[in-house]
Coordinates of C-alpha atoms in Angstrom, one line a residue:
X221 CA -65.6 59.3 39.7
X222 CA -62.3 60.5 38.3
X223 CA -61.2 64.0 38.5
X224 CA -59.1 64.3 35.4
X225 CA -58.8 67.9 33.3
X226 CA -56.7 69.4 30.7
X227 CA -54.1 72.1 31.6
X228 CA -51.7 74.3 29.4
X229 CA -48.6 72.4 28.9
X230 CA -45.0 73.7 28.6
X231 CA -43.6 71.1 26.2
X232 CA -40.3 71.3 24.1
X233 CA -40.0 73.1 20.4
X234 CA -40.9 70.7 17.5
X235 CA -37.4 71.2 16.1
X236 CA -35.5 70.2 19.7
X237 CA -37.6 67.8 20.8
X238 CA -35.9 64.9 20.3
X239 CA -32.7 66.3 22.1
X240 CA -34.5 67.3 24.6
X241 CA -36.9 64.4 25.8
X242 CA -34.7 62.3 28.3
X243 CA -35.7 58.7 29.9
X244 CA -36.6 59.5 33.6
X245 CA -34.6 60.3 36.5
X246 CA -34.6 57.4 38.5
X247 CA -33.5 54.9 35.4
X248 CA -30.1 56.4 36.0
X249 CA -27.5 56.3 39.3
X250 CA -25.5 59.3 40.0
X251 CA -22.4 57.9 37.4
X252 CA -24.6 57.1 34.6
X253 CA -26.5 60.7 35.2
X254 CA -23.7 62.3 34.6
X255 CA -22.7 60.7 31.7
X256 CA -25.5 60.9 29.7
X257 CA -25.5 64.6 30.4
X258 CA -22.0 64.8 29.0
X259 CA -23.1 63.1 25.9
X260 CA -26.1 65.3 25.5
X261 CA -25.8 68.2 27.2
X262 CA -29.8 69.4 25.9
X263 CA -30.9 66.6 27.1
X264 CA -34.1 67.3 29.6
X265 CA -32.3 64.9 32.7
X266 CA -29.5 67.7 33.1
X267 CA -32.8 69.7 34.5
X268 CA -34.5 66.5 36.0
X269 CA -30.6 65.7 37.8
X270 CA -29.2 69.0 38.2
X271 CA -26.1 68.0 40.4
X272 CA -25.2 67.0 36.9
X273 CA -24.2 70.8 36.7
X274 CA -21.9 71.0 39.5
X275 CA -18.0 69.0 40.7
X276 CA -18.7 65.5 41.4
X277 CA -18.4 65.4 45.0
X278 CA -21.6 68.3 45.5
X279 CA -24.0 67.2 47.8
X280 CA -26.9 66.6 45.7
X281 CA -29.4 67.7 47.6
X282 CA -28.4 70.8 48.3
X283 CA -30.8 73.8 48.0
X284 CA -28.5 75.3 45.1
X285 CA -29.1 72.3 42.8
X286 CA -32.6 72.5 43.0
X287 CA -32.6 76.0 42.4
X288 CA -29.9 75.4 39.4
X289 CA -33.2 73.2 38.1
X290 CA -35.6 75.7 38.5
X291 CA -33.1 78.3 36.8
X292 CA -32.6 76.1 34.2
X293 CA -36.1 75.7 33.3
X294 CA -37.2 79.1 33.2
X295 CA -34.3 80.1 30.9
X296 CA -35.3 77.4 28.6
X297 CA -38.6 78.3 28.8
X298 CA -37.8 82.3 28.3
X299 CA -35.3 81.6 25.1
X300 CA -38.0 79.7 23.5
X301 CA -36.8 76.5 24.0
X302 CA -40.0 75.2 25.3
X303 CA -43.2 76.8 24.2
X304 CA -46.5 77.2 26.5
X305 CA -50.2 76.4 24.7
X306 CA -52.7 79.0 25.6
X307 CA -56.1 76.6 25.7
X308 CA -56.3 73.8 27.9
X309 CA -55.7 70.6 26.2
X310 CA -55.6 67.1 26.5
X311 CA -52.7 65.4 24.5
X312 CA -52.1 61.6 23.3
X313 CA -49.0 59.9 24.2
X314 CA -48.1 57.2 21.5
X315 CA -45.4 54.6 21.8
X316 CA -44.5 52.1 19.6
X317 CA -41.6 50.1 20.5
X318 CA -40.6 45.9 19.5
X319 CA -44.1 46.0 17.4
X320 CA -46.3 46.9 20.3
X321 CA -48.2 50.0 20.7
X322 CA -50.0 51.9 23.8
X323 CA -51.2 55.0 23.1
X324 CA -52.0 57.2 26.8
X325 CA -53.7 60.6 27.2
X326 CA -51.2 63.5 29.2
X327 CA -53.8 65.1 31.3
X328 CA -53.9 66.1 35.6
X329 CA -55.2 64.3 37.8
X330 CA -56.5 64.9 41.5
X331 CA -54.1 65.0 44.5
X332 CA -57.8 64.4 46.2
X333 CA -58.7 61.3 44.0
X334 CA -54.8 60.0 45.0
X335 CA -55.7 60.9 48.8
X336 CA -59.7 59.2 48.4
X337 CA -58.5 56.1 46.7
X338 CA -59.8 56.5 43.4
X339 CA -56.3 56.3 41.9
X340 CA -55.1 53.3 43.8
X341 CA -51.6 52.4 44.2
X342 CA -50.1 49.1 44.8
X343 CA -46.4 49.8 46.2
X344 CA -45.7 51.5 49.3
X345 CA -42.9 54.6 49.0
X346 CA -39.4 55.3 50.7
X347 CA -39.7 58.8 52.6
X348 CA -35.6 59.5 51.2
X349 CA -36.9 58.9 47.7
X350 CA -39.9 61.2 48.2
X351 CA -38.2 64.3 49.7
X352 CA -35.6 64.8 46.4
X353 CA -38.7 65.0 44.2
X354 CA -40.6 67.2 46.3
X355 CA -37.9 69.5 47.0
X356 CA -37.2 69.3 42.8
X357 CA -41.3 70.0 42.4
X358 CA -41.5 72.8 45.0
X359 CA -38.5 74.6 44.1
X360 CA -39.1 74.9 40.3
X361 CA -42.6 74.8 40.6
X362 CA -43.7 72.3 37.8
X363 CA -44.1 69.0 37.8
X364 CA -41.7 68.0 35.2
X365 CA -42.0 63.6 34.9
X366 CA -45.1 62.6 34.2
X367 CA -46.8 59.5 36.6
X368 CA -48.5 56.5 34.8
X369 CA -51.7 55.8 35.4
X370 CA -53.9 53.1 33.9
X371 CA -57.3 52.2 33.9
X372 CA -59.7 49.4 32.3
X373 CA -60.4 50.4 28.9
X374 CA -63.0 52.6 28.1
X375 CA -64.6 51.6 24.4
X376 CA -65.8 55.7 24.1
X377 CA -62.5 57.0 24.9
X378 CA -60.8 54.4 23.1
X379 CA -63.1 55.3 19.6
X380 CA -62.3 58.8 20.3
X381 CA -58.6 58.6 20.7
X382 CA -58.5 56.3 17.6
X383 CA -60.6 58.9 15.5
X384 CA -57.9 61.8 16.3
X385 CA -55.3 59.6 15.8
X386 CA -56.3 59.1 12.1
X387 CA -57.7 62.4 11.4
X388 CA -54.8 64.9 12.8
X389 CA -51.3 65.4 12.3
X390 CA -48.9 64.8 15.2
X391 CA -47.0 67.7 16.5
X392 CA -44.1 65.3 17.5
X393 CA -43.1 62.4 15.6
X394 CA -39.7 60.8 16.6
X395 CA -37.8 57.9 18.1
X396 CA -36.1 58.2 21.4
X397 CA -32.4 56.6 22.0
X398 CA -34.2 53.6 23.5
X399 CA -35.4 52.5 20.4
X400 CA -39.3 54.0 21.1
X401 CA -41.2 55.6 18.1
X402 CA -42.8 58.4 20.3
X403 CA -45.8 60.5 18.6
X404 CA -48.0 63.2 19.9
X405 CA -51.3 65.1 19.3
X406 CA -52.6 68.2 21.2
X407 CA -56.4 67.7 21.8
X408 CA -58.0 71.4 21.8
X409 CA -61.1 71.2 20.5
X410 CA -63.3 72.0 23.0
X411 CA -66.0 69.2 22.4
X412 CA -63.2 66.9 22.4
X413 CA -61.4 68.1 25.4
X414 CA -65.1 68.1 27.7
X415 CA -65.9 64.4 25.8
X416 CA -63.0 63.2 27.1
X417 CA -63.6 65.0 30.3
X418 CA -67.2 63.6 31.1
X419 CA -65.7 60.1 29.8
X420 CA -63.5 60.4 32.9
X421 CA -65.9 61.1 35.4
X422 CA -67.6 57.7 34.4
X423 CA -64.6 55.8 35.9
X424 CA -64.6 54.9 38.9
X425 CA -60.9 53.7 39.5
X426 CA -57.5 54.7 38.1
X427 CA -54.3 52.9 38.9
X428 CA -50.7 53.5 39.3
X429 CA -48.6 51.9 37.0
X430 CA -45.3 53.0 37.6
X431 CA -44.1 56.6 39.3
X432 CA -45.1 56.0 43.1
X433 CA -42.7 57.9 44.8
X434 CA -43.3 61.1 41.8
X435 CA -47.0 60.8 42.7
X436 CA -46.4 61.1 46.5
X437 CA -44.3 63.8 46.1
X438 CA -46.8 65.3 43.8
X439 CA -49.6 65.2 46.3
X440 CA -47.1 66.1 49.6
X441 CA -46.3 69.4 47.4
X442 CA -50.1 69.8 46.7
X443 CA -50.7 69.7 50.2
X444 CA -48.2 71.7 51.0
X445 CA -49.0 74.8 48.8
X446 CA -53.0 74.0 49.6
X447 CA -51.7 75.0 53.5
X448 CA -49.5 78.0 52.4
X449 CA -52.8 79.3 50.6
X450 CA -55.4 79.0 53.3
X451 CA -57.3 82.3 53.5
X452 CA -55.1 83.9 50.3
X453 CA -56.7 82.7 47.7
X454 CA -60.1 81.3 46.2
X455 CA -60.7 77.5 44.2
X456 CA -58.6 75.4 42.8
X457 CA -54.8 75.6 43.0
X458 CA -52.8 74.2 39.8
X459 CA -50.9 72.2 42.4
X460 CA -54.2 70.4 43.2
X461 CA -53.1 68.1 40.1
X462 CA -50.5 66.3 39.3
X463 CA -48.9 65.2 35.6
X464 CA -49.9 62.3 34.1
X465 CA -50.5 59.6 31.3
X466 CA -53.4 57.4 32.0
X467 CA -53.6 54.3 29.2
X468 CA -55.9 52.0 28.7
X469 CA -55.4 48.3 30.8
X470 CA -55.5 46.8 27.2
X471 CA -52.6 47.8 25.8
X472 CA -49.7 47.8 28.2
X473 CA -47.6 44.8 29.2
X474 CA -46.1 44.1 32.4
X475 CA -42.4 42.7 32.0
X476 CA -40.5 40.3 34.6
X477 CA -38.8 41.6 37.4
X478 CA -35.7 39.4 37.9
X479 CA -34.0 38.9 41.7
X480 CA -30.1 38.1 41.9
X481 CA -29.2 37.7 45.0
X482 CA -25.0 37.9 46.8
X483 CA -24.6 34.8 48.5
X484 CA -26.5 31.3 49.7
X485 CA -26.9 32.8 53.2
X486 CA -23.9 30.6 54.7
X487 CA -25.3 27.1 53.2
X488 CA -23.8 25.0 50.9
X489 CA -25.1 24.3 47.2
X490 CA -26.4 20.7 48.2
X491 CA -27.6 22.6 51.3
X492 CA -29.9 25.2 49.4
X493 CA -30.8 22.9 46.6
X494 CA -32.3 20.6 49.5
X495 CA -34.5 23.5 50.7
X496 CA -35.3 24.6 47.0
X497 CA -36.8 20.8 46.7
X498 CA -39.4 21.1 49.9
X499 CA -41.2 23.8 48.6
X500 CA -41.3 23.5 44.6
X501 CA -40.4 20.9 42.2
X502 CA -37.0 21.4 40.2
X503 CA -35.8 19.9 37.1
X504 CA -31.9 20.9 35.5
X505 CA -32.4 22.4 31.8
X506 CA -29.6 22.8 29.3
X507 CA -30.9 26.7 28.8
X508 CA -32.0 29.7 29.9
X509 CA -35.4 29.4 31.7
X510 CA -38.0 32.3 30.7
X511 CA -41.1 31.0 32.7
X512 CA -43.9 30.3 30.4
X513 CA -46.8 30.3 33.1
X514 CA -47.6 31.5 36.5
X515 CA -46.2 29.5 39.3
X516 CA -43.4 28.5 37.2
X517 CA -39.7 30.0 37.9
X518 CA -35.6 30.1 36.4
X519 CA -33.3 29.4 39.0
X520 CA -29.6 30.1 37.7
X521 CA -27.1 28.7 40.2
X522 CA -23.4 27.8 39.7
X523 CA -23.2 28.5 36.1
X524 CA -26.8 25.9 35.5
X525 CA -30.0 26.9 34.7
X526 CA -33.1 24.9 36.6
X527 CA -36.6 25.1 36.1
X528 CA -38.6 25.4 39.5
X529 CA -42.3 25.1 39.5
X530 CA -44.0 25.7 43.1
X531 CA -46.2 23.0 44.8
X532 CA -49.8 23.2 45.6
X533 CA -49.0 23.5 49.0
X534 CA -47.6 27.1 48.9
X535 CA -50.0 28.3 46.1
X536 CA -52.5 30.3 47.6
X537 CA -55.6 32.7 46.1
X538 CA -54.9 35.6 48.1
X539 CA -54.2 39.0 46.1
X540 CA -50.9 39.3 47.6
X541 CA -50.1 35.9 48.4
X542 CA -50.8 34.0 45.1
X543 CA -48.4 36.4 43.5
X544 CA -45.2 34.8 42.1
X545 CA -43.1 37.9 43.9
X546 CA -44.6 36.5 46.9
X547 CA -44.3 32.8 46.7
X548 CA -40.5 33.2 46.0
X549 CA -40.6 36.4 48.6
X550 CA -42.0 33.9 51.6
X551 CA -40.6 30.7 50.7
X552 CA -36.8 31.1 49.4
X553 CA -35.8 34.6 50.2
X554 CA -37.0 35.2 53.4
X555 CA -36.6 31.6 55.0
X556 CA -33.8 30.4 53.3
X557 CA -31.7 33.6 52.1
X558 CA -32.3 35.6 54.9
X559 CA -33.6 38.5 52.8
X560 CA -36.6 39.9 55.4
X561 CA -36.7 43.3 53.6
X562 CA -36.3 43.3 50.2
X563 CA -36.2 47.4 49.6
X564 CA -33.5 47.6 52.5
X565 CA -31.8 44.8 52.0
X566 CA -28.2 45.2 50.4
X567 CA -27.6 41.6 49.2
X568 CA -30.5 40.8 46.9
X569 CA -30.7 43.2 43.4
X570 CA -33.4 43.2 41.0
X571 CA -33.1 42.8 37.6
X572 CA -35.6 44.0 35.4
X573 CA -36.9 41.7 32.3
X574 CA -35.8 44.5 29.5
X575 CA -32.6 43.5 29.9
X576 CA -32.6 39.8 29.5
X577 CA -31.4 36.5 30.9
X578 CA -28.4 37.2 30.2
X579 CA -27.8 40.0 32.6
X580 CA -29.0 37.3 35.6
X581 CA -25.9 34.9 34.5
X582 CA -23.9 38.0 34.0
X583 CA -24.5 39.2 37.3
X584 CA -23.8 35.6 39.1
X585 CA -20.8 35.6 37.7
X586 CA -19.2 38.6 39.0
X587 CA -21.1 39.8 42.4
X588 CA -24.2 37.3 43.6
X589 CA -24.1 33.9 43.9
X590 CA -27.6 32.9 42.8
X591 CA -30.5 34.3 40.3
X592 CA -34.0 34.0 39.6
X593 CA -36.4 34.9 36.2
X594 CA -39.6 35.4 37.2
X595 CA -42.9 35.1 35.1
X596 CA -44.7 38.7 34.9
X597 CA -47.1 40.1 37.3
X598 CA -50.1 40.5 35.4
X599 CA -52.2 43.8 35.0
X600 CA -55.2 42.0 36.2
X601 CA -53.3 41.3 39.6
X602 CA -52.6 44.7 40.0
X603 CA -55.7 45.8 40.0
X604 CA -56.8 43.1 42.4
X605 CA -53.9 43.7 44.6
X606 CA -55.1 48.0 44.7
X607 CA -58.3 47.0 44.6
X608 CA -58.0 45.2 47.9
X609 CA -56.2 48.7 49.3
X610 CA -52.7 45.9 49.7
X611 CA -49.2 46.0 48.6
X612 CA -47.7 44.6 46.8
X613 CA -43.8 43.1 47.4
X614 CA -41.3 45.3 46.1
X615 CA -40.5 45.6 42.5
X616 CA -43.4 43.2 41.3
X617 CA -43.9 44.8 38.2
X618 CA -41.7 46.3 35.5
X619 CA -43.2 48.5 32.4
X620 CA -41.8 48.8 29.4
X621 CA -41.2 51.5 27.5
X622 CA -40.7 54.5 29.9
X623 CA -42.8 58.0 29.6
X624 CA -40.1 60.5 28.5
X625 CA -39.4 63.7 30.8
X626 CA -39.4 66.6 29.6
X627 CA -42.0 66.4 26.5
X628 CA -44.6 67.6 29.2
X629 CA -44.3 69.8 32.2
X630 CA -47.3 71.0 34.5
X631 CA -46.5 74.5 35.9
X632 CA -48.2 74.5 39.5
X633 CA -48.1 78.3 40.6
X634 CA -51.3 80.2 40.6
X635 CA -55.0 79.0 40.9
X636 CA -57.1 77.2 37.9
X637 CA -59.0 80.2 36.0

């Protein structure tokens, strides 16, 4: 069963909210950091990327800009910028963004659940990428980017989150730069907050949606204050849980995740094209190809679009396997691009489906050579893939929109009263 609980959240003033919240970290490279921070100087990534602060040639993982974070924070947080609640609470997350809505519940989760498999992940993490948000975690202690959790929907929980949706106000209602209508409730009633509680511990499994490398980092720093408090204190430690939103599977929506890749791997277009042929049918279309169905692909080469749908012979019903990711992982970019390692590998970028065909032509006209739209993982996959304790390839899945930073933030120092 799920360990999930409410905690005290440290969450932005109503009237600076909407300065404040800031997409996460990791949607931005060092550049693009920067000059968001320039345009919004509030914003909550000049905390969540504080090189931002300092010359542009600081090494940014030095232990000063981590402590410039944590400094940061706890002057916000001391000049009333962000306010504290005093109960416990649960909160609802609503977004509503192209007509679609999904609507999570901010609570903490176990690092013990993440350790025992009941929140199940389905990417492996990159030790470099782990270390910068354990050192930003441990240094200001708080968890300030919440992870994304999912789980199948829960028809209680669901009826319950409806009914406080239509019967309370929201304490923030606003729309982000991204173009996301973002809405919040604070759940304290106390028969509410142990309902939802209880409801939890009748679920057996909890996924990870997006946020791998923020959840490892979570649990690593959980870990490591657990060990720095053996013998010095009693129960639980705040740091035991980790921030999160956990929807229901119903309403999210996995987007593509589009590959461009540099070159052809030293063969010729008739060359390539001749490979392309053994392993999957291919037919020359006049437009963009968005695939409409599993096992179906866009192939945009040489300034044409082709439609490539896999034969029977490299389908397969293995979690991992039957994945589209795979299928084009194992039979074109491995054997004939040369790409063994997608994380590592420099030549192959990944596109994702947010930003439209029109970015795979774009980028096949200036750096790669050849790109590919891919038709979306689905959540059921995922859970068969985690399910099954696999992996998935890298960047299978894109979610759409992002959890803001900054409208949440789990302070970790001290025990659970």
């Amino acid at each position: 069963m799920a360990d999930i609980r409410p905690f005290s959240a440290i969450r932005p003033n109503t009237d600076i909210v909407k300065e404040k919240a800031a997409l996460p970290y990791d949607v931005y490279n060092r550049e693009e950091a920067y000059e968001e921070v320039m345009k919004n100087p509030k914003s909550f990534l000049a905390i969540d990327r504080p090189e931002t602060q300092f010359p542009k040639d600081q090494d940014m993982y030095a232990p000063e800009v981590y402590e410039k974070a944590r400094d940061m924070l706890r002057d916000q947080i001391s000049d009333g910028t962000f306010i504290k609640d005093e109960d416990k609470c649960f909160y609802i997350y609503e977004q509503t963004f192209k007509g679609r809505t999904q609507t999570g519940i901010v609570a903490c989760a176990s690092i013990d659940d993440y350790l025992n498999s009941v929140i199940k992940k389905h990417e492996n993490t990159r030790a470099d990428k782990e270390e910068d948000r354990i050192r930003h975690v441990y240094t200001c202690d708080a968890q300030t980017g919440p992870i994304f959790l999912c789980y199948r929907k829960n028809r209680l929980l669901s009826e319950l989150v409806m009914k406080i949706k239509e019967c309370d106000a929201p304490v923030y209602d606003f729309e982000s730069k991204d173009g996301v209508k973002n809405r919040v409730w604070v759940i304290s009633d106390e028969e509410e907050v142990n309902t939802i509680s209880r409801i939890f511990t009748t679920i057996n499994s909890i996924y990870i949606a997006d946020g791998h490398h923020r959840c490892a980092s979570a649990v690593k720093v959980g870990l490591m204050k657990r060990k720095e408090g053996e013998g010095k204190v009693r129960g639980k430690l705040k740091s035991d849980y980790f921030l999160s939103v956990l929807f229901p599977d119903d309403e999210l929506e996995i987007m593509d995740y589009n590959r461009v890749v540099k070159d052809l791997n030293g063969l010729s277009e008739a060359e390539f094209m001749e490979k392309i042929s053994e392993k999957f049918d291919v037919k020359k279309e006049d437009a963009p190809v968005k695939p409409s169905c599993k096992g179906e692909f866009g192939m945009y080469l040489d300034g044409a679009w082709y439609r490539l749908n896999a034969k029977e012979s490299i389908k397969s019903d293995d979690a991992v396997a039957g994945l589209d990711v795979s299928i084009l992982q194992d039979n074109v970019l491995s054997p004939v691009l040369g790409i063994g390692d997608p994380k590592t590998d420099k030549r192959i970028d990944f596109i994702g489906g947010i930003r439209g065909l029109s970015e795979i032509e774009k980028r096949c006209s200036k750096d790669c050579k050849v790109g590919f739209s891919m038709y979306p993982t689905s959540i059921s996959e995922l859970f068969a893939v985690a399910d099954e304790g696999l992996l998935m390839p890298p960047k299978s899945t894109w979610f759409e929109p992002k959890l803001l930073s900054g409208l949440f933030i789990h302070d970790i120092c001290g025990t659970i009263v």
